[in-house]
Amino acid sequence: MARHTADLILNNGLIVTPGGVIEGGVAVAEGKIVAVGSDAFLPDGERRIDLAGKHVLPGVIDPEVHLGSHRPLADDFRTETRAAAAAGVTTWGLQLTSLFITGGADKVKGPADIPNFTGAMPSFYEAARSSVIDFFLTPIVSTEEHVEEIPRLAREHRITSFKIHLQMQGPWKPAWPHYAFDDGTIYSAFEAVAKLGPPALALLHCENWEIARVLENRLKAAGRTDKGAWDDRSPWITEAGHARTYLYYARVLGCPVYVVHATTKETLAEIDKAKAEGAVVYSEIGAHYLVLHKDAWKINVPLRDRRTHELLWSALASGAIDCIGSDHVAHTRTREAMETGNVWTTVSGFPSRVEGMFPMMLSEGVNKGRISIARLAQVASENPARIFGLYPKKGAIVPGADADLVVVDLKRKVKISREVLHTVTPWTIYDGWDVTGWPVMTMVRGHIVMEWPEGEPRARISDGSPGEYQQRKLAR
Amino acid sequence: MARHTADLILNNGLIVTPGGVIEGGVAVAEGKIVAVGSDAFLPDGERRIDLAGKHVLPGVIDPEVHLGSHRPLADDFRTETRAAAAAGVTTWGLQLTSLFITGGADKVKGPADIPNFTGAMPSFYEAARSSVIDFFLTPIVSTEEHVEEIPRLAREHRITSFKIHLQMQGPWKPAWPHYAFDDGTIYSAFEAVAKLGPPALALLHCENWEIARVLENRLKAAGRTDKGAWDDRSPWITEAGHARTYLYYARVLGCPVYVVHATTKETLAEIDKAKAEGAVVYSEIGAHYLVLHKDAWKINVPLRDRRTHELLWSALASGAIDCIGSDHVAHTRTREAMETGNVWTTVSGFPSRVEGMFPMMLSEGVNKGRISIARLAQVASENPARIFGLYPKKGAIVPGADADLVVVDLKRKVKISREVLHTVTPWTIYDGWDVTGWPVMTMVRGHIVMEWPEGEPRARISDGSPGEYQQRKLAR
Amino acid sequence: MARHTADLILNNGLIVTPGGVIEGGVAVAEGKIVAVGSDAFLPDGERRIDLAGKHVLPGVIDPEVHLGSHRPLADDFRTETRAAAAAGVTTWGLQLTSLFITGGADKVKGPADIPNFTGAMPSFYEAARSSVIDFFLTPIVSTEEHVEEIPRLAREHRITSFKIHLQMQGPWKPAWPHYAFDDGTIYSAFEAVAKLGPPALALLHCENWEIARVLENRLKAAGRTDKGAWDDRSPWITEAGHARTYLYYARVLGCPVYVVHATTKETLAEIDKAKAEGAVVYSEIGAHYLVLHKDAWKINVPLRDRRTHELLWSALASGAIDCIGSDHVAHTRTREAMETGNVWTTVSGFPSRVEGMFPMMLSEGVNKGRISIARLAQVASENPARIFGLYPKKGAIVPGADADLVVVDLKRKVKISREVLHTVTPWTIYDGWDVTGWPVMTMVRGHIVMEWPEGEPRARISDGSPGEYQQRKLAR
Amino acid sequence: MARHTADLILNNGLIVTPGGVIEGGVAVAEGKIVAVGSDAFLPDGERRIDLAGKHVLPGVIDPEVHLGSHRPLADDFRTETRAAAAAGVTTWGLQLTSLFITGGADKVKGPADIPNFTGAMPSFYEAARSSVIDFFLTPIVSTEEHVEEIPRLAREHRITSFKIHLQMQGPWKPAWPHYAFDDGTIYSAFEAVAKLGPPALALLHCENWEIARVLENRLKAAGRTDKGAWDDRSPWITEAGHARTYLYYARVLGCPVYVVHATTKETLAEIDKAKAEGAVVYSEIGAHYLVLHKDAWKINVPLRDRRTHELLWSALASGAIDCIGSDHVAHTRTREAMETGNVWTTVSGFPSRVEGMFPMMLSEGVNKGRISIARLAQVASENPARIFGLYPKKGAIVPGADADLVVVDLKRKVKISREVLHTVTPWTIYDGWDVTGWPVMTMVRGHIVMEWPEGEPRARISDGSPGEYQQRKLAR
């Protein structure tokens, strides 16, 4: 057998593999990992990069991003996948309503105007052509027609994850023209997903806005206008209540579920109970829920308090929470244009979630001892890959897998400002934060899409668009 | 950096790693795994073995063997470690009473004569000099003096696992001179183990012989003499009852426990409940409990029925059971000398458990679809390594780990007979069984200790004695 | 102390008291029970009735009746309270929407037109003037205004029970003009009831009609038109799902709840779980759910199958279900006018639930050994009295309590037909049934309101209207 | 029907019946209750006692007393049943080893010398001839022969309760010559009791003395000699551990169990879990466990701390604990002869448990709001009657039941001293306590056996011996 030369050797590093953190390196050829080993036993390579003791992790797989929500989808793909690459993300799970793909939400006059996904898919593929990272799609199922599309989306586009915005249930409303569904729709959706078999699963945003409505009225009546009132508007009961209800229906119907942003101990308790009853449940948390106090901004579900942060860190470290996800959204508004001084009129959501995610995990998590780097590789890459049907093509540093890698310098110090970031949004919630630990190289199937050499003001991002749509495995 | 030549390359195989089963090979140098990769990117090697598509797994870590129980310990070490190597075992966990090390059980006249372990350790090391595989020690704590030794055994000999033969509790008896302990002793032992911190743990043989005594009397009175009566003598309540009781004390005292041979669904249910209450519990099953009907022979705990076999296969596959263990014992008696035609006088225990274990897992497990080969690597190697404090030095095929490997030919057909086996015992319970799937090479830290070339009548075993005592990690 | 003469002595009977069934009799004076004892030691009485071994139970307290739903409330009060008295009921819990009191549902054009209860109460009292039995009111809370009335209704009218028709949640609909509420309304209602303190409680109709909608469409598409399809339209998941959700919110908010018609084992399982978590939950079953097969008629929640009947009998006997309730409704339509041969167009609900209830409990329950007569007294009288705040004034045969009594002849044979009944509705679902065991005398606070002498064609009902509104205890 | 004159009328009182506390009185004739009613409607009586507003409760049924443990059984029967009558007890459940009946424990040289119960019963009946109150027997099953006797004791003596001193298990010991049993014996006993059917049940003393042995050694080594060390010697784990184990075996074998003195929250938790799994479990607490701090004296199981007292009061009030029992023991030693200043040599057990029980329940319980008088009647009389198979002959004030009554003056003030008590033991643990609330009359089947007129120095006790042995119901 002829010995080959690899395209690239990363050596003298700490390689975070499923079997442990090993000293040595990784060989890459034709976009794949071809060897992992001690430096002295790695193959020759066209290019060799000395990691100088830095860590290499499997590229971050971020399952929750909402492109197209404020700008045309193609615009977001172009700018925001570069922001993601800057932060170590190599695969993005886009969670989109059909209107986020097609646009035209302002022209919807009733539920009949909500487009289906089958028709929207060509636009989706077209918009994604500029993506610098890999990506897959999680449709937000919002109508009965969307439920009916599930088998076809699975078969034709290898889509296996479907999201439900539980907070949006009820009759169609002009204020949220994307949605027209009720518990019956959800029941049918769970059935349809269950029928696909694992790894197909339903994602749930748990937050009972009917209860939040009552609490908001009380808070307004009490004169509250501070940002912290947002947490009081959607307290744990709104999140855990939905979890209790819909994990039950999902379990009965045999549908695996994934709770995006499980942010309260009561939600985690309901997840535990559902599992004990036989439900298959996964859960996710965003880094912002681990570091930002509820006074920082409004978002759904809300940011919580410091004590909850620590509880969530523990849950992530122990295995009670499975994944991290950015919930990234982009727009071009300034902070001043969004923040009114009154929580009820302040614009919801804040930047820059994807670029903050992995650095926060490194700085506040790994470097402060809240989570090991091996566990971080699981929650940021291996678990999302397994849960969303990308494993073992993605999610682990193992020969045969895609060469999706992120090199991390746990000692790199960065003061966050608009200038070091790549998102289109002109401000950041983390402005002025000093962090230690940052991704310094991102590779997508062997393409180096980001490098941040020591001393340069910010990362260099590739001009290429190697990103590819990821079809997923189907059970049957 | 100078490129090195490995000592050995195994290539063209299916490598069972923690990150998945990969096509390619493994490079070994100086007793360690130094690279895992696609064949074309493996380093040069002094020797190269073409696996021709066979699987390579991490060497089997068998946590339960009772050497010295019928012959001098040194004799057992010499012959039986070779039998173990023949069956893919690379590390053995010896579970010994102090008298199995020192001998002289016949001279014990009372509990004061039971030797301690501290004094017995030089004899243990001496007896082990002929071992062909690696090994560690799990003392069977049988007296209060043994409990008092726990911290010292941990500190001086890096012993972190301690077993309790719950069925033997009660006052000292000449028939079983090794033991003199009660619930107070167990309480103290759990405390002492808990104080060591993980991975220290207590192993429990669960079987209430006080209840078995009553049932045995009834069975005798009813005229039962068949081997199946042995299961009726120690039915599930005797095993699950002990589990319920001692997992509780262990949980309260913060002591992780490991249930050897969890053989009933009621035992597994108690383990589940204890876990839900916060206990740290692991469990093990022997391959013989998965394939041998209760009519086959007597043993403690008893063999069960076919329905239980399937339930236990499922538990092993799903994660409810963590490990496999052989419970191997050797002696020189013929079957005729042991079997009387009456279960009550028939000699308990049967050969050849260690040589049957891994082949049964391959033939009845992997090849019949009851367990994946990836899961087999977990229960046979990774989990024991993690639980007993040997990971990541052992337990996974990953660069940096000991080169403890077993090459498996899933298509190799073997008719089991005395002639293909290596144990000293002159008969086997599996006599005449046709199995498909057998280990064909075993490597201990780079030493090839067993090879069974296609066409030869049985495996060749190394004359060397590379086996080393394994000190384990201590939390503090 | 002067010895008094009682108004009435019932003697030579079997008196079902909380302390057991005793041989002897009961003395009544001024509407109260004044003595219970062996015949020879009872006081003198103005009148003496020889029970000839018949049983005396505390009068039935039926917590669930919907008067005014098809006829003016006053009309229903006049005829239907007499039907109730004929069947042993001495106190009725009316569960009414405000429109059932005020009438005019056809004129409601939107949620703002739904009347409140405070304004409706004078009409309620007026309509009730012809009642022959005692009664209390459970408003069906259907709007946010109704929630706001809760404290005042409690204070001014001593109302402590409030019902929620969970199946009706959602925006206001012309088809069901009584309702306009959501989870926020329910949340506020639970809070308001919790604030009143026990015995205040919320009653829940559990049945998820959003899911039923989907299933109905499927059943129609599959061509099903049989009555049994009604059970398939609202299977256990619709009932148990609501129980799981709303028992959770109620427990969190400290609101005791009462599940009307808990008809599936899964519902009972959710009730058990909620109790284990600290919820205060009671449950009720109608006699029709114990004896009528799902093919008999459509109703909400649906009738179930025979196996479920036995399960519910067991639950009632064992204590898992607390109360029985008739869910009685009256109208003047013939069977032919209601039954179309197609379940989807057949009119829902059937007569004659109140007159069938107690006889079915006697004939199918007591006389067939499914429930003891002592337990029947608990579920038909003592438990409703305790749960709804009427105890010990009502609910038990004990000196000092209201003389609300029902004399039962366990051997009386009756063939049910329109002619033996007293309801206004011109047909009965039980037509032609032969039953053994029937109430033969009903007494309300000492007034004999029903007597059915042996041999007469049907019971004689009093012309008087002694029925009184029952104010209830308030915790604070 | 001729009107009769009762033997005795108690009127103008508050009668605590299962249906509530009623104003009025009770009529007694021929040893039975013949009427309960308002005063004006009670029958004529030979004698009439004006209760002047005092409460009448059903006589206390104390299920746990150990006569014969320090004096001949007949001597204890004579003096101690009078002490019991003085404190409101009308039925005593004697829990006796066979040696407490036969005497001669000092002559037992081995397990073969332990007498059986069948042979001891004539002595038991003879010794009981002087009893002033009714009584039944609960044999303490201590050998396999005792287990074998169970069916015969049930059939011939209508014995349905059998106790096991779990702390005494193990081989025969001269220090406790009464016992020789193990888990096998217990297994057989549970089976035999289960076979009898309800109300047959096994009583369990839960306290793992093997663990206590270890803890005692540590406490002695640490120099502890204070009485509080006794609680540290047998902490909750010794009690809850036994509960966890033996409630499991009992549940599996279908044997109802009754935990005497359940004194820790962990024990109550295990009882809850066992119930949730289907076990039938009752529990008892002694009044001394509710009022005496662990520093007061040594006893088994130990007295606990103040916080536990309140927890146990709550459990008793809420229904988590079912019964109270005195655990009374008598002897003639002075306090000085028992108390050495060192807990390890101080004599275990203290007087005067039966005379302290009901007064403590009234003074510390009812009068301090910790338990209602209605609940007191349940735990002191109705529940023991139901559980031990005496209901409805005993346990409730209801016509037809035995006229076993205790009149209670909730305002009577008593300073406890040796002089107000009737036990033979010359001192009392409650010496000097001021209590409010005391029983002032006790009636056994119509016989007034105790009266304490206001102003007299202590109660007058009857010279008669109306006490009768109570045969119990058998299921089959």
CSV table of C-alpha atoms in Angstrom, one decimal, chain B residues 144 169 171 181-185 187-188 191 208 210-211 213-215 217-218 235-238 240-242 244-249 251-253 266-267 270 273-274 277, chain D residues 144 169 171 181-185 187-188 191 208 210-211 213-215 217-218 235-238 240-242 244-249 251-253 266-267 270 273-274 277:
chain,number,residue,atom,x,y,z
B,144,GLU,CA,-13.5,-5.3,60.6
B,169,GLN,CA,-22.7,-12.1,56.5
B,171,PRO,CA,-21.0,-14.9,62.6
B,181,PHE,CA,-18.9,-9.5,59.4
B,182,ASP,CA,-22.3,-8.0,59.8
B,183,ASP,CA,-24.2,-4.8,58.7
B,184,GLY,CA,-22.0,-2.8,61.0
B,185,THR,CA,-19.0,-3.9,59.2
B,187,TYR,CA,-21.6,0.3,57.2
B,188,SER,CA,-18.0,1.1,58.1
B,191,GLU,CA,-18.0,4.9,54.9
B,208,ASN,CA,-29.8,-13.3,50.8
B,210,GLU,CA,-30.9,-16.6,55.0
B,211,ILE,CA,-34.0,-16.7,52.8
B,213,ARG,CA,-31.9,-21.5,53.5
B,214,VAL,CA,-35.6,-21.6,54.0
B,215,LEU,CA,-36.3,-22.2,50.4
B,217,ASN,CA,-35.3,-26.8,53.0
B,218,ARG,CA,-38.7,-26.6,51.3
B,235,PRO,CA,-35.0,-16.5,43.4
B,236,TRP,CA,-35.1,-12.8,42.5
B,237,ILE,CA,-36.3,-11.7,46.0
B,238,THR,CA,-33.0,-12.9,47.5
B,240,ALA,CA,-33.3,-7.8,44.7
B,241,GLY,CA,-33.9,-7.7,48.4
B,242,HIS,CA,-30.2,-7.3,49.1
B,244,ARG,CA,-32.7,-2.7,47.8
B,245,THR,CA,-31.2,-2.7,51.3
B,246,TYR,CA,-27.5,-2.1,50.6
B,247,LEU,CA,-27.9,0.4,47.7
B,248,TYR,CA,-29.8,2.4,50.3
B,249,TYR,CA,-27.1,2.3,52.9
B,251,ARG,CA,-26.4,6.0,48.9
B,252,VAL,CA,-26.8,7.5,52.4
B,253,LEU,CA,-23.1,7.1,53.1
B,266,GLU,CA,-36.3,-6.8,40.0
B,267,THR,CA,-32.7,-6.2,40.8
B,270,GLU,CA,-34.0,-1.6,42.5
B,273,LYS,CA,-34.8,3.4,42.0
B,274,ALA,CA,-31.6,3.8,43.9
B,277,GLU,CA,-32.6,8.8,44.7
D,144,GLU,CA,-39.0,-20.9,63.5
D,169,GLN,CA,-32.1,-11.1,64.6
D,171,PRO,CA,-27.9,-16.4,66.3
D,181,PHE,CA,-34.2,-16.1,64.0
D,182,ASP,CA,-32.9,-14.6,60.8
D,183,ASP,CA,-34.2,-13.2,57.5
D,184,GLY,CA,-35.4,-16.7,56.5
D,185,THR,CA,-37.6,-16.8,59.6
D,187,TYR,CA,-39.6,-14.4,55.3
D,188,SER,CA,-41.6,-17.4,56.5
D,191,GLU,CA,-45.8,-15.6,54.3
D,208,ASN,CA,-30.5,-2.1,62.9
D,210,GLU,CA,-25.5,-4.2,63.9
D,211,ILE,CA,-25.0,-0.7,62.7
D,213,ARG,CA,-23.0,-1.6,67.5
D,214,VAL,CA,-20.4,0.2,65.4
D,215,LEU,CA,-21.7,3.6,66.3
D,217,ASN,CA,-18.2,1.8,69.9
D,218,ARG,CA,-17.3,5.1,68.3
D,235,PRO,CA,-29.8,7.3,64.3
D,236,TRP,CA,-32.4,7.4,61.5
D,237,ILE,CA,-30.4,5.2,59.2
D,238,THR,CA,-30.8,2.2,61.6
D,240,ALA,CA,-35.2,3.7,58.1
D,241,GLY,CA,-32.8,1.1,56.8
D,242,HIS,CA,-34.8,-1.7,58.4
D,244,ARG,CA,-36.8,0.0,53.6
D,245,THR,CA,-35.7,-3.6,53.7
D,246,TYR,CA,-38.6,-5.3,55.5
D,247,LEU,CA,-41.4,-3.3,54.0
D,248,TYR,CA,-40.1,-4.6,50.6
D,249,TYR,CA,-40.1,-8.3,51.6
D,251,ARG,CA,-44.9,-6.2,50.1
D,252,VAL,CA,-43.6,-8.9,47.9
D,253,LEU,CA,-45.1,-11.5,50.1
D,266,GLU,CA,-36.6,9.1,56.8
D,267,THR,CA,-38.7,6.2,58.2
D,270,GLU,CA,-39.6,4.8,53.3
D,273,LYS,CA,-42.4,4.7,49.1
D,274,ALA,CA,-43.5,1.3,50.1
D,277,GLU,CA,-45.3,0.4,45.4
